PDB file of C-alpha atoms in Angstrom:
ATOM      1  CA  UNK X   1      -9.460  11.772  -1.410  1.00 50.00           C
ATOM      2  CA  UNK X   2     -10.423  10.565  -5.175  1.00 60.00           C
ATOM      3  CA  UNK X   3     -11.024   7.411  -5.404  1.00 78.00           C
ATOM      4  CA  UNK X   4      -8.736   5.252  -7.699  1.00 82.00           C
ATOM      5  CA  UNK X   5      -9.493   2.043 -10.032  1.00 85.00           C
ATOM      6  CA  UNK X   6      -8.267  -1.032 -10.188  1.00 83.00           C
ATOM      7  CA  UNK X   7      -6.656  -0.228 -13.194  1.00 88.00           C
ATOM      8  CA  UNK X   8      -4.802   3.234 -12.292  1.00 90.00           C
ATOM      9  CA  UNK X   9      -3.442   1.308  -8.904  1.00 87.00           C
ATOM     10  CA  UNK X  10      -2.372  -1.638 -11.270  1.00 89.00           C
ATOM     11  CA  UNK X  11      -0.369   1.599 -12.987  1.00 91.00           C
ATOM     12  CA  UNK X  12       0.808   2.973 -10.211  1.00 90.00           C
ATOM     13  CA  UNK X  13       2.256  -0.741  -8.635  1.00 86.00           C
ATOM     14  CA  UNK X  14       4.273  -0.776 -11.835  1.00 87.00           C
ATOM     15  CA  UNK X  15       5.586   3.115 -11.955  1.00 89.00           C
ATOM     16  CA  UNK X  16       6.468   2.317  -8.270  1.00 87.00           C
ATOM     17  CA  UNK X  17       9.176  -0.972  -8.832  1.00 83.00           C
ATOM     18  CA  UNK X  18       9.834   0.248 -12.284  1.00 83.00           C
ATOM     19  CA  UNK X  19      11.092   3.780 -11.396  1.00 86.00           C
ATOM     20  CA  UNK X  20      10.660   3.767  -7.343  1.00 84.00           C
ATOM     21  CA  UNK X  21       8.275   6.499  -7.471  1.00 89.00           C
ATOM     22  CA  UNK X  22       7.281   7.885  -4.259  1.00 92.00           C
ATOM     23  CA  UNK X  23       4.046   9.204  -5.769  1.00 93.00           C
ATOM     24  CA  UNK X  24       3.175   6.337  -7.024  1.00 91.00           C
ATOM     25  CA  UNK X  25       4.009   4.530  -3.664  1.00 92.00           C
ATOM     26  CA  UNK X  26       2.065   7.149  -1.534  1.00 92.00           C
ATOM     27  CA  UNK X  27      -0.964   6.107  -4.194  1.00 91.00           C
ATOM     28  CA  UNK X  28      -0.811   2.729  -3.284  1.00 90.00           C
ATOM     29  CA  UNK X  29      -0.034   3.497   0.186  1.00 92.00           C
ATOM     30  CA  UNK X  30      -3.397   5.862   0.440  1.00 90.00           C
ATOM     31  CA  UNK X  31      -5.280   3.197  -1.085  1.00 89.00           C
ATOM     32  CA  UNK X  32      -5.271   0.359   0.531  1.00 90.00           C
ATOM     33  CA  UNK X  33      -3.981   2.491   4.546  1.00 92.00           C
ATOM     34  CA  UNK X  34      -8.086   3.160   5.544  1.00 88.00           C
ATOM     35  CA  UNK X  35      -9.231  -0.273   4.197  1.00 89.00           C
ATOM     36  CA  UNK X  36      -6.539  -2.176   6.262  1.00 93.00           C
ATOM     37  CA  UNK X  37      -7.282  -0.059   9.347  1.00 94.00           C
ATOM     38  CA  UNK X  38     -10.977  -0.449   8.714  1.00 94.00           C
ATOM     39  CA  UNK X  39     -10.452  -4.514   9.143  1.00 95.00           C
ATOM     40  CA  UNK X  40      -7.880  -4.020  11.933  1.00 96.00           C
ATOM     41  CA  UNK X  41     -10.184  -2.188  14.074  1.00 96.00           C
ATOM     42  CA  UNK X  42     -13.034  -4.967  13.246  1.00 97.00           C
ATOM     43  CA  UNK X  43     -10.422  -7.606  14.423  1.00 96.00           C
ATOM     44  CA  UNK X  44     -10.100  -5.523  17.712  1.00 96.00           C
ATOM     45  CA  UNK X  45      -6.585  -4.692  17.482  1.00 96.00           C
ATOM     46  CA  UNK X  46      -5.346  -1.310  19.149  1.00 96.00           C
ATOM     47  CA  UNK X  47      -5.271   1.173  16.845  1.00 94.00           C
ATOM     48  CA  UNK X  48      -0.891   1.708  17.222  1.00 96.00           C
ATOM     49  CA  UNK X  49      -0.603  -1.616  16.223  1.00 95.00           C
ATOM     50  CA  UNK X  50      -2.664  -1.533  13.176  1.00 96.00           C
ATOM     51  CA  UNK X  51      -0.424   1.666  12.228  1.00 95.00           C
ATOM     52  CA  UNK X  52       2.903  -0.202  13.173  1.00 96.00           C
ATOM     53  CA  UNK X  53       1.736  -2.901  10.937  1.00 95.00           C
ATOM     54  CA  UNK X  54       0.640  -0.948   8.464  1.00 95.00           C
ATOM     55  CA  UNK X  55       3.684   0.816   7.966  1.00 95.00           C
ATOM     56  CA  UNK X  56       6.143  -2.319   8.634  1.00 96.00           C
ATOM     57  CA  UNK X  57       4.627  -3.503   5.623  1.00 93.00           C
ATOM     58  CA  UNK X  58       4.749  -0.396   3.580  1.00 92.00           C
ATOM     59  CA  UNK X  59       8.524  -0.448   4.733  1.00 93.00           C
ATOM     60  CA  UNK X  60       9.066  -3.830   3.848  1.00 92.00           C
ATOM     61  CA  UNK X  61       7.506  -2.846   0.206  1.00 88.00           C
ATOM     62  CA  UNK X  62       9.257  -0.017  -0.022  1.00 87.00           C
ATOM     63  CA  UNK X  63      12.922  -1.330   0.968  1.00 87.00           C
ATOM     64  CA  UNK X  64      12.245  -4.755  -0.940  1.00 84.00           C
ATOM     65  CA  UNK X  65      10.716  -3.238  -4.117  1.00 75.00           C
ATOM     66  CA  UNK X  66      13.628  -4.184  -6.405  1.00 68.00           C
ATOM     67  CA  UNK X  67      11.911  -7.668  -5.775  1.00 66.00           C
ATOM     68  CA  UNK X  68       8.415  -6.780  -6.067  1.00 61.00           C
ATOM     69  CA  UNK X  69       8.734  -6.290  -9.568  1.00 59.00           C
ATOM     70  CA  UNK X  70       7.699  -9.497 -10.402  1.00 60.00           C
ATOM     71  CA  UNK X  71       4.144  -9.152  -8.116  1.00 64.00           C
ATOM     72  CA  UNK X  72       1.412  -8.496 -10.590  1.00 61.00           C
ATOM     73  CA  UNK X  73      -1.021  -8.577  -8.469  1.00 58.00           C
TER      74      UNK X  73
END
């Protein structure tokens, strides 16, 4: 795994509710997954409902990203 900036994710939020690009989403997606589960983990949450989290989010982004584009950051 390469390790993105802050710039290329800011790149690849807008390719992904500008175009709905799945590689771009999967960027974002591999990004921010580990860090999330990382802090989950620390909170002592099981780790299926860190992953059920993390992906109702990702859903959530990914169904509702017509109205994302206005999130900058």
């Amino acid at each position: 795994m390469s390790l993105i900036t802050r710039h290329e994710l800011k790149e690849h939020w807008n390719t992904f509710v500008a175009a709905a690009c799945e590689e771009a989403f999967y960027q974002i997606y591999e990004y921010y997954h580990h860090y999330i589960s990382y802090v989950g983990t620390k909170r002592g949450f099981a780790i299926d409902i860190i992953q059920d989290a993390i992906n109702d989010v990702f859903l959530y982004l990914w169904e509702n990203r017509i109205k994302s584009s206005a999130i900058q950051n």
